[in-house]
Structure formats: structure tokens, C-alpha cells
CSV table of C-alpha atoms in Angstrom, one decimal:
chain,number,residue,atom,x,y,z
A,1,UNK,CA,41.6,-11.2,-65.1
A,2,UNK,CA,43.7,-10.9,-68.6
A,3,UNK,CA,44.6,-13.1,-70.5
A,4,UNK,CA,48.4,-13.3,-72.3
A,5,UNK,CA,49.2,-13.6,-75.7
A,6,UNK,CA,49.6,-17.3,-75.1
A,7,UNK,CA,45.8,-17.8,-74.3
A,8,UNK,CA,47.0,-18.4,-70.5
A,9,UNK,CA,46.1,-16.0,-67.5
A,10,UNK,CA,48.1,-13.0,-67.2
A,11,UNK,CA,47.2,-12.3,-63.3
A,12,UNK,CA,44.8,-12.4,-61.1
A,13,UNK,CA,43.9,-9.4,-58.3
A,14,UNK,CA,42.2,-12.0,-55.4
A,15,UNK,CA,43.5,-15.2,-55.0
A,16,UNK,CA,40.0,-17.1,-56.7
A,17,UNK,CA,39.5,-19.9,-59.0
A,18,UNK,CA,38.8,-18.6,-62.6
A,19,UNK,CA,35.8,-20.1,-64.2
A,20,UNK,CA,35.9,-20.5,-67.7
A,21,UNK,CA,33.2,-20.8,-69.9
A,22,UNK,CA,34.4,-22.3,-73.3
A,23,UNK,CA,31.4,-22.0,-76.1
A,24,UNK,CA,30.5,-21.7,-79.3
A,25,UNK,CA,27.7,-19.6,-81.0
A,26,UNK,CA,26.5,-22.7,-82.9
A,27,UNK,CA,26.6,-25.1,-79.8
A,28,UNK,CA,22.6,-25.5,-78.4
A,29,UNK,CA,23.9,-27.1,-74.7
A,30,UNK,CA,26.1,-23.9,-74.2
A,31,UNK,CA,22.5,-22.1,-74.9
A,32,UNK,CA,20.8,-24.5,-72.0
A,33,UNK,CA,23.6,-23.7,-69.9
A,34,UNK,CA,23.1,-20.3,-70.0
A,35,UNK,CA,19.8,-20.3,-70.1
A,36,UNK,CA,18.8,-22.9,-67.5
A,37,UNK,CA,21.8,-23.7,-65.2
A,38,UNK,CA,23.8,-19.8,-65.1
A,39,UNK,CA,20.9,-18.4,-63.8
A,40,UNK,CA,20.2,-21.3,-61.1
A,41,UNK,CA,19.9,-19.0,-57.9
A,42,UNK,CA,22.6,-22.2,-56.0
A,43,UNK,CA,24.9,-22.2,-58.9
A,44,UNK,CA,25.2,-18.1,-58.8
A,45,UNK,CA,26.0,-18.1,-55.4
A,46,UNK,CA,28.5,-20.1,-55.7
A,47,UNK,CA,29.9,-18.7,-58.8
A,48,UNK,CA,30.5,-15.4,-56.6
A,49,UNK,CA,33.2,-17.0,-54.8
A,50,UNK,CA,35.2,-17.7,-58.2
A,51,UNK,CA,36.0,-15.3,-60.9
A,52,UNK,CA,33.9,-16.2,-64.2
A,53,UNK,CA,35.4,-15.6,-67.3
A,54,UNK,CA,32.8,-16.5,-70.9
A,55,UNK,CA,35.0,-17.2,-74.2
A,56,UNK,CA,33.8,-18.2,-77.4
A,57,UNK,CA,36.4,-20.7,-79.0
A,58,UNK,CA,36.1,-19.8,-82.3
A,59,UNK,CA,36.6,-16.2,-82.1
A,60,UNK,CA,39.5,-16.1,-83.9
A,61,UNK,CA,41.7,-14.3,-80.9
A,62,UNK,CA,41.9,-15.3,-76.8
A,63,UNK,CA,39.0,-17.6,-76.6
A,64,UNK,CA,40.3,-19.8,-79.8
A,65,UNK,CA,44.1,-19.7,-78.3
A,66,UNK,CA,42.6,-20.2,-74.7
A,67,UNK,CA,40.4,-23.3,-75.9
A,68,UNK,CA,43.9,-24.6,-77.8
A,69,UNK,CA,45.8,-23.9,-75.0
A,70,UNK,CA,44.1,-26.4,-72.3
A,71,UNK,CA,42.8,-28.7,-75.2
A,72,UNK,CA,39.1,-28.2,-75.5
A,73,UNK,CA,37.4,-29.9,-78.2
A,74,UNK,CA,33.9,-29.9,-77.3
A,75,UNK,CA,31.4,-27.7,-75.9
A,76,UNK,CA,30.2,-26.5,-73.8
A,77,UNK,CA,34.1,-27.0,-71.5
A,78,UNK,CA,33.9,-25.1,-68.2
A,79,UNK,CA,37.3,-25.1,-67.4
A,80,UNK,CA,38.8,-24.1,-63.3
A,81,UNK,CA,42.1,-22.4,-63.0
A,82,UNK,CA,44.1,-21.0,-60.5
A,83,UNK,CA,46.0,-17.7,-61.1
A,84,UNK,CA,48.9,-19.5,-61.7
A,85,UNK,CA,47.4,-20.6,-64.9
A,86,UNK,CA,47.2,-24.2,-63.8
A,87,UNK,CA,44.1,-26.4,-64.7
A,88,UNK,CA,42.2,-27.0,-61.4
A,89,UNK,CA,39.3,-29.1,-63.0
A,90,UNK,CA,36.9,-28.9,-65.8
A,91,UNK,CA,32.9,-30.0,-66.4
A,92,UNK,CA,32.3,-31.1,-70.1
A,93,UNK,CA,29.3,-30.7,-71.2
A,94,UNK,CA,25.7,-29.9,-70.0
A,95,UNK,CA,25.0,-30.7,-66.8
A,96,UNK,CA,22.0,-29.6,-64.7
A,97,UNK,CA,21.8,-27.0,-61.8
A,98,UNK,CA,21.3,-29.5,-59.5
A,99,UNK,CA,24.5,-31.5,-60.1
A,100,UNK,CA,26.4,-28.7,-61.7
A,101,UNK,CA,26.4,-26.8,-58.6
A,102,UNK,CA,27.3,-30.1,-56.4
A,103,UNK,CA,30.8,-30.0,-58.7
A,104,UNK,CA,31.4,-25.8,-58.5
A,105,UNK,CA,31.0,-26.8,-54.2
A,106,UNK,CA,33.3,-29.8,-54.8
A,107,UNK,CA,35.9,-27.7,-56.6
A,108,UNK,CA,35.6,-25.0,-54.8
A,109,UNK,CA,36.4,-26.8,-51.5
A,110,UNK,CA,39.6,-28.9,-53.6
A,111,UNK,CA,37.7,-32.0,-53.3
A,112,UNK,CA,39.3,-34.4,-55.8
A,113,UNK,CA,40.1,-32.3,-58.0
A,114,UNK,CA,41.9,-32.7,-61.3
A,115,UNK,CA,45.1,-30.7,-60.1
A,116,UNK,CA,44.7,-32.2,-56.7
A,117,UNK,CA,44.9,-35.9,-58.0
A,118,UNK,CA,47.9,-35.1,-60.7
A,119,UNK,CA,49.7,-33.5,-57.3
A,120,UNK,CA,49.1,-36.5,-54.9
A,121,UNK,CA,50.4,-39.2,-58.4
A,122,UNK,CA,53.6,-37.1,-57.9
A,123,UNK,CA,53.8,-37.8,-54.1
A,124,UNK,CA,52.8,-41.7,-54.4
A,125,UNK,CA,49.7,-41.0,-52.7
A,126,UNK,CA,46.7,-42.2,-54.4
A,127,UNK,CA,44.3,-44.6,-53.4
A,128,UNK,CA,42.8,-47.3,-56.7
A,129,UNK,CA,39.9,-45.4,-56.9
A,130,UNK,CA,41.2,-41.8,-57.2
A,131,UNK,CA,44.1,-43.7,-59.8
A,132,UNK,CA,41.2,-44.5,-62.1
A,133,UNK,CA,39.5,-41.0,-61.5
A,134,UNK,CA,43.2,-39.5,-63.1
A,135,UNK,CA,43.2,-41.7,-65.8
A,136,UNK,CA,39.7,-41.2,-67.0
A,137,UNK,CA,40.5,-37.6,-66.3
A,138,UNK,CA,43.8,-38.0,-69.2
A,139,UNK,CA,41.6,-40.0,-71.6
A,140,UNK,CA,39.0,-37.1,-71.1
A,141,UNK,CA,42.2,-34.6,-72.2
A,142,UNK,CA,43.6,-37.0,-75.1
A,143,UNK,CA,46.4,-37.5,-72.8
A,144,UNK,CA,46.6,-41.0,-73.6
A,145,UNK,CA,49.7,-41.5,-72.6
A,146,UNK,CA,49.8,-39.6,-69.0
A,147,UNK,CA,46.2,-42.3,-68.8
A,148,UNK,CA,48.3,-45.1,-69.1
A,149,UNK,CA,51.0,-44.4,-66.7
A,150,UNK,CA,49.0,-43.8,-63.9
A,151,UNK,CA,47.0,-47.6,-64.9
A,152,UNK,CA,50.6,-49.1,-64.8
A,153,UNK,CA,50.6,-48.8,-61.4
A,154,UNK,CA,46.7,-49.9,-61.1
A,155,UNK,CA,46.4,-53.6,-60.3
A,156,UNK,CA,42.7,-55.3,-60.1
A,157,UNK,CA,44.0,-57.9,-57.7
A,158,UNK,CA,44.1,-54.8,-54.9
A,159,UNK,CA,41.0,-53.8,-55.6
A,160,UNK,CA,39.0,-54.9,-52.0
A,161,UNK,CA,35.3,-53.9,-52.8
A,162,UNK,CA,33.5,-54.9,-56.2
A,163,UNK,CA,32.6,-51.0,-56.6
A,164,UNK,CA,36.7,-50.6,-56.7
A,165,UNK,CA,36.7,-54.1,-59.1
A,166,UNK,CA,34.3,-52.5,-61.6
A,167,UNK,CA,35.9,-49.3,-61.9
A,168,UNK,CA,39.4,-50.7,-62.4
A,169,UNK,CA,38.0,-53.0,-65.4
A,170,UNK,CA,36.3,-49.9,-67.1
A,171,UNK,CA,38.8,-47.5,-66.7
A,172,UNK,CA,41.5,-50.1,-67.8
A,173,UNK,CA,38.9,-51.4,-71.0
A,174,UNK,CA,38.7,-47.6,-71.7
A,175,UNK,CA,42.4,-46.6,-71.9
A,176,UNK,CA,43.0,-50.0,-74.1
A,177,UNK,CA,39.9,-49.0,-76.6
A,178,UNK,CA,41.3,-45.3,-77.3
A,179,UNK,CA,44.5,-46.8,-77.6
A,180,UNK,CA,42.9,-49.1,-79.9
A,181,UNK,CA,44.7,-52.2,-78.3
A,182,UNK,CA,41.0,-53.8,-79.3
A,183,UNK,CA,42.3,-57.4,-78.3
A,184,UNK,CA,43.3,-56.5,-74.4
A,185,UNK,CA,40.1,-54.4,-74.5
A,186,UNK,CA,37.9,-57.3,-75.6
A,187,UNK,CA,39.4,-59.3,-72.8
A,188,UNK,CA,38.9,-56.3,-69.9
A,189,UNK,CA,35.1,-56.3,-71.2
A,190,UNK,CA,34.4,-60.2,-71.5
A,191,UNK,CA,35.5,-60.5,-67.9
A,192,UNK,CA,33.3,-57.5,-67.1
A,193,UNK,CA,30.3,-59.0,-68.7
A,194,UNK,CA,30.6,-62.3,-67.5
A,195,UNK,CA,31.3,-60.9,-63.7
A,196,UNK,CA,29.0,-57.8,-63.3
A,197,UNK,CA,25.3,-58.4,-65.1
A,198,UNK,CA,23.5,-57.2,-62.3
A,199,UNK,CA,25.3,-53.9,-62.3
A,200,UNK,CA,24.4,-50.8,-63.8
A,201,UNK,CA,26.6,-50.2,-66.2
A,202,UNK,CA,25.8,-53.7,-67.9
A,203,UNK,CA,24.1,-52.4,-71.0
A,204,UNK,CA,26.8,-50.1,-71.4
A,205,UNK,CA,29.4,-52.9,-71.5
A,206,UNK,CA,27.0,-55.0,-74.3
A,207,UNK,CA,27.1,-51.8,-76.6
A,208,UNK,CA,30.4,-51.6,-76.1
A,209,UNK,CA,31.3,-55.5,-76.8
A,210,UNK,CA,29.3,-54.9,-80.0
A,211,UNK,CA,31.5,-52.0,-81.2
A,212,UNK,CA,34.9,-53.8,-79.8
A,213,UNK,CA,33.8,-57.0,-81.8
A,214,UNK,CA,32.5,-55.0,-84.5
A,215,UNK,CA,36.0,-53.1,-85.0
A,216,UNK,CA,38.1,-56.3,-84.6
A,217,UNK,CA,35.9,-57.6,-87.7
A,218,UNK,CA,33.8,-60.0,-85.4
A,219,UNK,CA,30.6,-59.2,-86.8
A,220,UNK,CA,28.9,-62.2,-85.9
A,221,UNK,CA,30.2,-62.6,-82.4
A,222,UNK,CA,29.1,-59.1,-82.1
A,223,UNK,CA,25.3,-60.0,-83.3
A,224,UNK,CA,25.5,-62.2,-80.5
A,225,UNK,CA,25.9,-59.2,-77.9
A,226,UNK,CA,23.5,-56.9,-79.7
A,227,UNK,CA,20.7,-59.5,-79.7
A,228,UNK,CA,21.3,-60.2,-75.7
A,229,UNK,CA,21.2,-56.2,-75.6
A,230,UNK,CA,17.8,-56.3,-77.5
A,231,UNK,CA,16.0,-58.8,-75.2
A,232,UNK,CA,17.4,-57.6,-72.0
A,233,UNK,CA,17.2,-53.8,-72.3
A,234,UNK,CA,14.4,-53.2,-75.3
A,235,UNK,CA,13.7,-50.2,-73.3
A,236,UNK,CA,17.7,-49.0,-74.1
A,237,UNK,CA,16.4,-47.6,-77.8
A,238,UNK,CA,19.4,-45.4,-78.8
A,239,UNK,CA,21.6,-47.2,-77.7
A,240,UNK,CA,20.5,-50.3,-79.3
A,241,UNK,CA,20.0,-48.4,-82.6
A,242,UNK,CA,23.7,-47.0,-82.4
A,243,UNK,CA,24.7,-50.7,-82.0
A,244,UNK,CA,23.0,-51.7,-85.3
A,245,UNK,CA,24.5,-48.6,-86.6
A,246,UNK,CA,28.2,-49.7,-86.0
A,247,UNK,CA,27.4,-53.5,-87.6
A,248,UNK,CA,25.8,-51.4,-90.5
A,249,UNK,CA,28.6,-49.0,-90.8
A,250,UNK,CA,31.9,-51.6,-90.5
């Protein structure tokens, strides 16, 4: 495997996916990764079948220009490509063995991936659910922009299961915050909170309310959601201190 100039694959001699490991020497979950999920007897197996490639992004040479190259701005990135330089996939951040392998066999096997989904957008051919795994995919990549066009052609009133109705009303509350179109946003959210308390993701979508409110200078509103976050989940400690740290903060 080389890499050009450009921070891009030069060639490849067997037609594998390339597994790149983006890191820094600072960065302590690129340490566990190494240390607790590379050496996972599942995840080297399967790690065989790819060619694995380890660049530190501040280097100053290929691993800085590779990490600018396919936009990596946190560690540790593991990004897939194919030898035509194309991004397959990528896993941010620490996962475990466990669930880190179950990705390397899903991408290894072309399973949804991210290359896969951008492909079948092209063609017209993707169902709500893989639409919203795109976009959140984009928002991942700052590709804001790309995340939006694919949610133009998202509508809730399709969605036929309320696993498809929640994921259409996070993913399109997420693209509107980064975007910071806070007043559609709030409106996504209050219709998720009013609809979905006995989901999971419920606390998530109080913190969130919080920070939405808080930014669109609604402290006290945004009290309101912190103090039903406080009775309901008292067992949700950071995230009900990083709540009170937003009202603090703005």
C-alpha cells in the first residue's frame, strides 16, 4: 500500500479493503484501541482479510495529509477504503472488541456501508431508514450540505413503523441543530418529546431541549426540561450536570 503525495492511496497489489488507523500520540482511546480491541483474537481475524494501514495525524507528512484528505477531526478515525481511494466506511471513536468486530464483518461483507448508501442515493434506491443512515453519515463528515439533500427527499408521513418515525425526527432535529436552524429544530424535538417518552432515547431528547432552548435564549423554558430530566432520570448524572452546564455557560 503507498500513499501519493495527495494523502490518497497510490495502489493496491490484492483487491482488499484498506484499514486505516487515524491517531494521535496524545489521544488515550487510540491507546485502548490498541491495547484492548487490536489484539482481540475475532477482530485480528478479520483484520487479515483487509489490509491495515496505522497513521498518526499529526505527523507532519502522509498521516496529517491522509487525515485532511478524508476529513478526520477526531480520534481515534478508522477509516475503510477501496484501492480506488474511495471511502468505504469509517468507525469514530472507541468501540469495544465485541461490537468493533460486528462492524469490520458488516463492512467487510458491503453491508450498508457508507459508499454503498451514497451509490444506491445516486440510483434512487434507498429505503427511509438507510436515507437517515446517509445523512447522519454527512453530519458525521461536516458535509452538511450533502445531509440535507438526502433529508429533502425524507418525509415522516412515509414512515410506516414508529422505529422508522423516531429515526426520521432525530436525524431531521440533528441536521436542523448543526445547521443551527434552532427554531425548526425546537419543533422536530417538542414533537419527539411529546410523542416518544417511553423510548430510549428520551433523556437524550430532554438534554437536548435544554441546550436547543438554552441557545435560542429560552433559559427558563429550558429549566423546565432540565428539572423533568432531574426527577425522571436522577440516575443520568453527566448528562444532567452537562445540562446545568449549558444554562451556566449561555
Amino acid at each position: 500500500f503507498l500513499l501519493c503525495e495527495a494523502g490518497k492511496p497510490g495502489s493496491l497489489k490484492e483487491n482488499k479493503v484498506v484499514m486505516v488507523d487515524v491517531y494521535t500520540d496524545w489521544c488515550h482511546w487510540c491507546k485502548e484501541l490498541d491495547s484492548k480491541v487490536f489484539t482481540d483474537a475475532k477482530v485480528v481475524a478479520l483484520s487479515k482479510k483487509m489490509v491495515n494501514l496505522k497513521l498518526n495525524a499529526e505527523d507532519g507528512g502522509p498521516g496529517q495529509m491522509f487525515a485532511r484528505s478524508y476529513g478526520v477531526q477526531s480520534y481515534p478515525t478508522i477509516v475503510f477504503i477501496n484501492g480506488q481511494g474511495q471511502e468505504v466506511d469509517r468507525i469514530g471513536g472507541f468501540l469495544p472488541a465485541e461490537r468493533f468486530a460486528t462492524e469490520l464483518d458488516r463492512i467487510i461483507e458491503g453491508k450498508n456501508t457508507f459508499l454503498a448508501l451514497e451509490q444506491s442515493f445516486e440510483k434512487g434506491d434507498l429505503s427511509l431508514m438507510q436515507s437517515c443512515n446517509l445523512a447522519n453519515r454527512y453530519m458525521e463528515k461536516s458535509l452538511t450540505e450533502k445531509a440535507g439533500k438526502v433529508l429533502a427527499k425524507v418525509d415522516l408521513e412515509s414512515a410506516k413503523s414508529e422505529d422508522e418515525a423516531e429515526n426520521v425526527l432525530l436525524t431531521k432535529f440533528n441536521y436542523n441543530f448543526v445547521s443551527r436552524e434552532y427554531e425548526e429544530a425546537e419543533k422536530l424535538l417538542s414533537s419527539y418529546v411529546n410523542k416518544y417518552s417511553h423510548r430510549e432515547m428520551y433523556p437524550n431528547s430532554l438534554y437536548y431541549m435544554v441546550v436547543t432552548k438554552t441557545l435560542m435564549g429560552k433559559k427558563d423554558e429550558a429549566k423546565v426540561y432540565l428539572g423533568e430530566l432531574k426527577s425522571k432520570f436522577a440516575d443520568k448524572e453527566q448528562m444532567i450536570m452537562r445540562a446545568q452546564q449549558v444554562i451556566d455557560r449561555y
